[in-house]
PDB file of C-alpha atoms in Angstrom:
ATOM      1  CA  MET B  14      83.650 -30.194  20.141  1.00 59.00           C
ATOM      2  CA  VAL B  15      87.306 -31.154  19.639  1.00 63.00           C
ATOM      3  CA  THR B  16      87.679 -28.899  16.574  1.00 75.00           C
ATOM      4  CA  SER B  17      86.211 -25.954  18.465  1.00 90.00           C
ATOM      5  CA  PHE B  18      88.574 -26.397  21.404  1.00 92.00           C
ATOM      6  CA  ALA B  19      91.537 -26.930  19.057  1.00 93.00           C
ATOM      7  CA  ASN B  20      90.764 -23.550  17.487  1.00 94.00           C
ATOM      8  CA  PHE B  21      90.467 -21.964  20.923  1.00 95.00           C
ATOM      9  CA  HIS B  22      93.766 -23.536  22.001  1.00 95.00           C
ATOM     10  CA  ARG B  23      95.561 -22.205  18.921  1.00 94.00           C
ATOM     11  CA  PHE B  24      94.191 -18.677  19.426  1.00 95.00           C
ATOM     12  CA  TRP B  25      94.835 -18.838  23.193  1.00 96.00           C
ATOM     13  CA  PHE B  26      98.477 -19.682  22.555  1.00 96.00           C
ATOM     14  CA  VAL B  27      98.888 -16.751  20.186  1.00 96.00           C
ATOM     15  CA  GLN B  28      97.328 -14.426  22.778  1.00 97.00           C
ATOM     16  CA  LEU B  29      99.608 -15.744  25.527  1.00 97.00           C
ATOM     17  CA  LYS B  30     102.662 -15.071  23.366  1.00 97.00           C
ATOM     18  CA  VAL B  31     101.532 -11.477  22.854  1.00 97.00           C
ATOM     19  CA  MET B  32     100.863 -11.023  26.583  1.00 97.00           C
ATOM     20  CA  VAL B  33     104.241 -12.440  27.607  1.00 97.00           C
ATOM     21  CA  LYS B  34     105.963 -10.189  25.055  1.00 96.00           C
ATOM     22  CA  ASP B  35     104.033  -7.214  26.458  1.00 95.00           C
ATOM     23  CA  LEU B  36     105.067  -8.196  29.986  1.00 95.00           C
ATOM     24  CA  LYS B  37     108.726  -7.887  28.987  1.00 93.00           C
ATOM     25  CA  ASP B  38     108.130  -4.230  28.050  1.00 92.00           C
ATOM     26  CA  ASP B  39     105.249  -3.287  30.344  1.00 89.00           C
ATOM     27  CA  HIS B  40     106.433  -3.986  33.884  1.00 88.00           C
ATOM     28  CA  THR B  41     103.086  -3.324  35.522  1.00 93.00           C
ATOM     29  CA  VAL B  42     100.861  -5.367  37.798  1.00 93.00           C
ATOM     30  CA  GLU B  43      98.111  -5.042  35.189  1.00 95.00           C
ATOM     31  CA  ALA B  44     100.253  -6.734  32.534  1.00 95.00           C
ATOM     32  CA  MET B  45     101.059  -9.523  34.972  1.00 96.00           C
ATOM     33  CA  GLU B  46      97.397  -9.974  35.884  1.00 96.00           C
ATOM     34  CA  ARG B  47      96.496 -10.275  32.193  1.00 97.00           C
ATOM     35  CA  VAL B  48      98.834 -13.258  31.903  1.00 97.00           C
ATOM     36  CA  MET B  49      97.335 -14.855  35.013  1.00 97.00           C
ATOM     37  CA  ARG B  50      93.795 -14.339  33.696  1.00 97.00           C
ATOM     38  CA  GLN B  51      94.845 -15.902  30.400  1.00 97.00           C
ATOM     39  CA  HIS B  52      95.875 -19.083  32.226  1.00 97.00           C
ATOM     40  CA  GLN B  53      92.612 -19.107  34.181  1.00 97.00           C
ATOM     41  CA  GLU B  54      90.590 -18.628  31.001  1.00 96.00           C
ATOM     42  CA  TYR B  55      92.288 -21.666  29.480  1.00 97.00           C
ATOM     43  CA  PHE B  56      91.090 -23.926  32.272  1.00 96.00           C
ATOM     44  CA  VAL B  57      87.554 -22.538  32.191  1.00 95.00           C
ATOM     45  CA  GLU B  58      87.320 -23.281  28.471  1.00 95.00           C
ATOM     46  CA  LYS B  59      89.039 -26.635  28.896  1.00 96.00           C
ATOM     47  CA  TRP B  60      86.530 -27.711  31.555  1.00 95.00           C
ATOM     48  CA  GLU B  61      83.711 -27.228  29.073  1.00 94.00           C
ATOM     49  CA  GLU B  62      85.512 -29.625  26.741  1.00 95.00           C
ATOM     50  CA  VAL B  63      86.109 -32.029  29.646  1.00 96.00           C
ATOM     51  CA  GLU B  64      82.383 -32.073  30.375  1.00 95.00           C
ATOM     52  CA  ARG B  65      81.663 -32.859  26.713  1.00 93.00           C
ATOM     53  CA  ASP B  66      84.324 -35.508  26.190  1.00 94.00           C
ATOM     54  CA  PRO B  67      86.919 -36.259  28.889  1.00 95.00           C
ATOM     55  CA  LEU B  68      88.666 -38.877  26.740  1.00 94.00           C
ATOM     56  CA  SER B  69      89.377 -36.355  23.976  1.00 94.00           C
ATOM     57  CA  VAL B  70      91.070 -34.138  26.559  1.00 95.00           C
ATOM     58  CA  PHE B  71      93.338 -37.025  27.541  1.00 94.00           C
ATOM     59  CA  LEU B  72      94.161 -37.581  23.861  1.00 93.00           C
ATOM     60  CA  ALA B  73      94.667 -33.804  23.371  1.00 94.00           C
ATOM     61  CA  PRO B  74      94.974 -33.821  19.556  1.00 93.00           C
ATOM     62  CA  TRP B  75      95.495 -30.036  19.650  1.00 94.00           C
ATOM     63  CA  THR B  76      98.932 -30.561  21.248  1.00 96.00           C
ATOM     64  CA  THR B  77     102.172 -31.918  19.796  1.00 96.00           C
ATOM     65  CA  THR B  78     103.542 -35.374  20.587  1.00 96.00           C
ATOM     66  CA  LEU B  79     106.306 -33.776  22.666  1.00 97.00           C
ATOM     67  CA  GLU B  80     103.773 -31.827  24.731  1.00 97.00           C
ATOM     68  CA  ARG B  81     101.718 -34.977  25.309  1.00 96.00           C
ATOM     69  CA  SER B  82     104.803 -36.899  26.398  1.00 96.00           C
ATOM     70  CA  LEU B  83     105.250 -34.365  29.198  1.00 96.00           C
ATOM     71  CA  HIS B  84     101.605 -34.367  30.317  1.00 97.00           C
ATOM     72  CA  TRP B  85     100.443 -35.329  33.762  1.00 97.00           C
ATOM     73  CA  ILE B  86      96.667 -35.857  33.713  1.00 97.00           C
ATOM     74  CA  THR B  87      95.970 -33.721  30.604  1.00 97.00           C
ATOM     75  CA  GLY B  88      98.423 -30.929  31.306  1.00 96.00           C
ATOM     76  CA  TRP B  89     101.697 -29.782  32.812  1.00 96.00           C
ATOM     77  CA  ARG B  90     102.774 -31.254  36.134  1.00 97.00           C
ATOM     78  CA  PRO B  91     102.326 -28.633  38.908  1.00 97.00           C
ATOM     79  CA  THR B  92     105.679 -29.409  40.545  1.00 97.00           C
ATOM     80  CA  THR B  93     107.393 -28.424  37.273  1.00 96.00           C
ATOM     81  CA  ILE B  94     106.903 -24.839  38.449  1.00 97.00           C
ATOM     82  CA  PHE B  95     109.317 -25.331  41.336  1.00 97.00           C
ATOM     83  CA  HIS B  96     111.994 -26.874  39.124  1.00 96.00           C
ATOM     84  CA  LEU B  97     111.669 -23.857  36.828  1.00 96.00           C
ATOM     85  CA  ILE B  98     111.953 -21.415  39.748  1.00 95.00           C
ATOM     86  CA  TYR B  99     115.038 -23.131  41.164  1.00 93.00           C
ATOM     87  CA  THR B 100     116.687 -23.372  37.730  1.00 93.00           C
ATOM     88  CA  GLU B 101     116.077 -19.700  36.919  1.00 91.00           C
ATOM     89  CA  SER B 102     117.200 -18.688  40.417  1.00 89.00           C
ATOM     90  CA  ALA B 103     120.462 -20.652  40.127  1.00 85.00           C
ATOM     91  CA  LEU B 104     121.250 -19.241  36.674  1.00 83.00           C
ATOM     92  CA  LEU B 105     120.654 -15.654  37.771  1.00 75.00           C
ATOM     93  CA  PHE B 106     122.531 -16.194  41.048  1.00 65.00           C
ATOM     94  CA  GLU B 107     125.611 -17.275  39.090  1.00 66.00           C
ATOM     95  CA  THR B 108     125.263 -14.250  36.822  1.00 72.00           C
ATOM     96  CA  HIS B 109     125.150 -11.844  39.790  1.00 69.00           C
ATOM     97  CA  ILE B 110     127.559 -13.668  42.104  1.00 67.00           C
ATOM     98  CA  ILE B 111     130.002 -10.724  42.283  1.00 64.00           C
ATOM     99  CA  ASP B 112     127.233  -8.232  43.117  1.00 64.00           C
ATOM    100  CA  ILE B 113     125.870 -10.580  45.771  1.00 63.00           C
ATOM    101  CA  LEU B 114     129.310 -10.993  47.358  1.00 63.00           C
ATOM    102  CA  TYR B 115     129.469  -7.205  47.679  1.00 59.00           C
ATOM    103  CA  GLY B 116     126.015  -7.146  49.272  1.00 66.00           C
ATOM    104  CA  ILE B 117     124.291  -5.620  46.254  1.00 66.00           C
ATOM    105  CA  ARG B 118     120.702  -6.860  45.984  1.00 69.00           C
ATOM    106  CA  THR B 119     119.411  -7.476  42.476  1.00 71.00           C
ATOM    107  CA  GLY B 120     115.785  -8.178  43.437  1.00 70.00           C
ATOM    108  CA  ASP B 121     115.370 -10.773  40.694  1.00 83.00           C
ATOM    109  CA  LEU B 122     114.805 -14.547  40.892  1.00 90.00           C
ATOM    110  CA  GLY B 123     118.488 -14.994  41.655  1.00 87.00           C
ATOM    111  CA  ASP B 124     117.942 -12.955  44.802  1.00 87.00           C
ATOM    112  CA  LEU B 125     115.337 -15.089  46.588  1.00 90.00           C
ATOM    113  CA  SER B 126     115.465 -14.676  50.365  1.00 91.00           C
ATOM    114  CA  SER B 127     115.842 -17.532  52.835  1.00 92.00           C
ATOM    115  CA  SER B 128     112.206 -17.086  53.903  1.00 96.00           C
ATOM    116  CA  GLN B 129     111.075 -17.268  50.258  1.00 95.00           C
ATOM    117  CA  PHE B 130     113.018 -20.511  49.796  1.00 94.00           C
ATOM    118  CA  ARG B 131     111.471 -21.909  52.969  1.00 96.00           C
ATOM    119  CA  LEU B 132     107.928 -20.990  51.947  1.00 97.00           C
ATOM    120  CA  MET B 133     108.573 -22.257  48.416  1.00 96.00           C
ATOM    121  CA  SER B 134     109.758 -25.577  49.840  1.00 96.00           C
ATOM    122  CA  GLU B 135     106.646 -25.866  52.024  1.00 97.00           C
ATOM    123  CA  LEU B 136     104.385 -25.156  49.052  1.00 98.00           C
ATOM    124  CA  GLN B 137     106.291 -27.692  46.975  1.00 98.00           C
ATOM    125  CA  CYS B 138     105.769 -30.385  49.632  1.00 98.00           C
ATOM    126  CA  GLU B 139     102.036 -29.627  49.748  1.00 98.00           C
ATOM    127  CA  THR B 140     101.858 -29.745  45.949  1.00 98.00           C
ATOM    128  CA  VAL B 141     103.699 -33.070  45.769  1.00 98.00           C
ATOM    129  CA  LYS B 142     101.260 -34.510  48.306  1.00 98.00           C
ATOM    130  CA  GLU B 143      98.223 -33.353  46.311  1.00 98.00           C
ATOM    131  CA  GLU B 144      99.773 -34.528  43.036  1.00 98.00           C
ATOM    132  CA  ASN B 145     100.249 -37.986  44.517  1.00 98.00           C
ATOM    133  CA  GLU B 146      96.657 -38.108  45.784  1.00 98.00           C
ATOM    134  CA  ILE B 147      95.251 -37.203  42.352  1.00 98.00           C
ATOM    135  CA  THR B 148      97.612 -39.665  40.646  1.00 98.00           C
ATOM    136  CA  GLU B 149      96.310 -42.367  42.988  1.00 97.00           C
ATOM    137  CA  GLU B 150      92.722 -41.492  42.055  1.00 96.00           C
ATOM    138  CA  LEU B 151      93.522 -41.948  38.368  1.00 96.00           C
ATOM    139  CA  ALA B 152      95.350 -45.210  39.129  1.00 94.00           C
ATOM    140  CA  GLU B 153      92.266 -46.538  40.926  1.00 93.00           C
ATOM    141  CA  TRP B 154      90.118 -45.641  37.921  1.00 92.00           C
ATOM    142  CA  GLN B 155      92.529 -47.418  35.587  1.00 89.00           C
ATOM    143  CA  GLU B 156      92.726 -50.487  37.829  1.00 86.00           C
ATOM    144  CA  SER B 157      88.953 -50.815  37.616  1.00 82.00           C
ATOM    145  CA  ALA B 158      89.234 -51.392  33.856  1.00 72.00           C
ATOM    146  CA  SER B 159      88.177 -55.023  34.329  1.00 71.00           C
ATOM    147  CA  GLU B 160      84.709 -53.738  35.263  1.00 71.00           C
ATOM    148  CA  MET B 161      84.366 -52.402  31.724  1.00 70.00           C
ATOM    149  CA  MET B 162      83.997 -55.968  30.471  1.00 67.00           C
ATOM    150  CA  SER B 163      80.756 -56.313  32.384  1.00 65.00           C
ATOM    151  CA  ARG B 164      77.605 -56.050  30.299  1.00 63.00           C
ATOM    152  CA  GLU B 165      75.985 -54.207  33.164  1.00 65.00           C
ATOM    153  CA  MET B 166      78.636 -51.509  33.139  1.00 68.00           C
ATOM    154  CA  ASP B 167      77.486 -48.078  31.969  1.00 76.00           C
ATOM    155  CA  MET B 168      80.540 -47.071  29.924  1.00 81.00           C
ATOM    156  CA  SER B 169      79.529 -43.438  29.565  1.00 84.00           C
ATOM    157  CA  GLU B 170      79.163 -43.159  33.338  1.00 86.00           C
ATOM    158  CA  LYS B 171      82.530 -44.848  33.873  1.00 86.00           C
ATOM    159  CA  ILE B 172      84.220 -42.401  31.512  1.00 90.00           C
ATOM    160  CA  ARG B 173      82.548 -39.458  33.254  1.00 93.00           C
ATOM    161  CA  GLU B 174      84.322 -40.492  36.456  1.00 93.00           C
ATOM    162  CA  LEU B 175      87.405 -38.965  34.841  1.00 96.00           C
ATOM    163  CA  ILE B 176      85.882 -35.478  34.912  1.00 97.00           C
ATOM    164  CA  PRO B 177      86.476 -34.682  38.621  1.00 97.00           C
ATOM    165  CA  ILE B 178      89.990 -36.152  38.399  1.00 97.00           C
ATOM    166  CA  ILE B 179      90.911 -33.861  35.498  1.00 97.00           C
ATOM    167  CA  LYS B 180      89.367 -30.859  37.244  1.00 97.00           C
ATOM    168  CA  LYS B 181      91.300 -31.575  40.448  1.00 98.00           C
ATOM    169  CA  ALA B 182      94.506 -31.714  38.411  1.00 98.00           C
ATOM    170  CA  ASP B 183      93.716 -28.382  36.731  1.00 98.00           C
ATOM    171  CA  ASP B 184      92.724 -26.798  40.047  1.00 98.00           C
ATOM    172  CA  LEU B 185      96.091 -27.836  41.468  1.00 98.00           C
ATOM    173  CA  ARG B 186      97.891 -26.377  38.443  1.00 98.00           C
ATOM    174  CA  MET B 187      96.214 -22.988  38.900  1.00 98.00           C
ATOM    175  CA  LYS B 188      96.491 -23.100  42.696  1.00 98.00           C
ATOM    176  CA  THR B 189     100.235 -23.771  42.444  1.00 98.00           C
ATOM    177  CA  LEU B 190     100.722 -21.033  39.865  1.00 98.00           C
ATOM    178  CA  LYS B 191      98.933 -18.484  42.071  1.00 97.00           C
ATOM    179  CA  GLY B 192     100.703 -19.725  45.188  1.00 97.00           C
ATOM    180  CA  VAL B 193     104.159 -19.295  43.673  1.00 97.00           C
ATOM    181  CA  VAL B 194     103.361 -15.827  42.315  1.00 97.00           C
ATOM    182  CA  ARG B 195     102.178 -14.752  45.790  1.00 96.00           C
ATOM    183  CA  LEU B 196     105.536 -15.764  47.289  1.00 97.00           C
ATOM    184  CA  LEU B 197     107.503 -13.663  44.812  1.00 97.00           C
ATOM    185  CA  SER B 198     108.090  -9.946  44.557  1.00 95.00           C
ATOM    186  CA  LYS B 199     106.573  -8.090  41.614  1.00 94.00           C
ATOM    187  CA  GLN B 200     109.851  -8.237  39.652  1.00 93.00           C
ATOM    188  CA  GLN B 201     110.391 -11.914  40.463  1.00 95.00           C
ATOM    189  CA  ALA B 202     106.808 -12.831  39.560  1.00 96.00           C
ATOM    190  CA  MET B 203     107.138 -11.138  36.190  1.00 96.00           C
ATOM    191  CA  GLU B 204     110.417 -12.936  35.495  1.00 95.00           C
ATOM    192  CA  PHE B 205     108.801 -16.230  36.461  1.00 96.00           C
ATOM    193  CA  LEU B 206     105.740 -15.697  34.226  1.00 97.00           C
ATOM    194  CA  ILE B 207     107.989 -14.767  31.310  1.00 96.00           C
ATOM    195  CA  ALA B 208     110.209 -17.824  31.879  1.00 96.00           C
ATOM    196  CA  SER B 209     107.220 -20.180  32.214  1.00 96.00           C
ATOM    197  CA  GLY B 210     105.686 -18.744  29.043  1.00 96.00           C
ATOM    198  CA  GLU B 211     108.919 -19.154  27.106  1.00 96.00           C
ATOM    199  CA  LEU B 212     109.172 -22.747  28.346  1.00 96.00           C
ATOM    200  CA  LEU B 213     105.683 -23.479  26.989  1.00 96.00           C
ATOM    201  CA  PHE B 214     106.508 -21.776  23.674  1.00 96.00           C
ATOM    202  CA  GLY B 215     109.813 -23.632  23.359  1.00 96.00           C
ATOM    203  CA  ILE B 216     108.288 -27.045  24.016  1.00 97.00           C
ATOM    204  CA  ARG B 217     105.488 -26.388  21.528  1.00 96.00           C
ATOM    205  CA  SER B 218     107.927 -25.177  18.876  1.00 96.00           C
ATOM    206  CA  TRP B 219     110.200 -28.207  19.310  1.00 96.00           C
ATOM    207  CA  GLY B 220     107.146 -30.469  19.244  1.00 96.00           C
ATOM    208  CA  MET B 221     105.834 -28.943  16.018  1.00 96.00           C
ATOM    209  CA  THR B 222     109.239 -29.307  14.389  1.00 96.00           C
ATOM    210  CA  HIS B 223     109.427 -32.943  15.455  1.00 95.00           C
ATOM    211  CA  ASP B 224     105.908 -33.737  14.255  1.00 94.00           C
ATOM    212  CA  ALA B 225     106.565 -32.071  10.904  1.00 95.00           C
ATOM    213  CA  SER B 226     109.749 -34.117  10.425  1.00 92.00           C
ATOM    214  CA  THR B 227     108.005 -37.433  11.150  1.00 88.00           C
ATOM    215  CA  SER B 228     104.762 -36.876   9.229  1.00 74.00           C
TER     216      SER B 228
END
């Protein structure tokens, strides 16, 4: 039920905040894996809600209006990960520019190697391609809306056609997250997971403030 998933979502967010905070202090692979498992758990629970009511997942009443405005097929757009990586890398590169000029390696996201950039670019291209394919699937479903006027149309069956589209989108989100983490060193992966968590927290906080001011 929507209320049940809303409660899960609220508790899941609180847990993620704790895990990201722990990751800042506990620089271990185990702490990093806990954050990754937390993301995976979200999708597993979400899929149960998708099976029950795919339209409610599109509406996502458990999110803020700002979060929903940024959604791509019921969640964050996978390619957002690459923009975050490049932004964090550029900011840290500027911070360490003197060290880098003297050949001092920092090992953080501002110190990505040429091979990492190349592999990241290849993964980004693959992700864009898959994003476009899933977007096209949703567009085809939407374009078939005229069929819904037919008395012979089974509306519940038509709505259930959304389920595999949502699951493909979520699979791509998790696949991209894992793929990026694999391309990074331990230190870089931790910095990325912390930055991505703080981005989620920031957007939710801004969204809640906005919703409170307009209610």
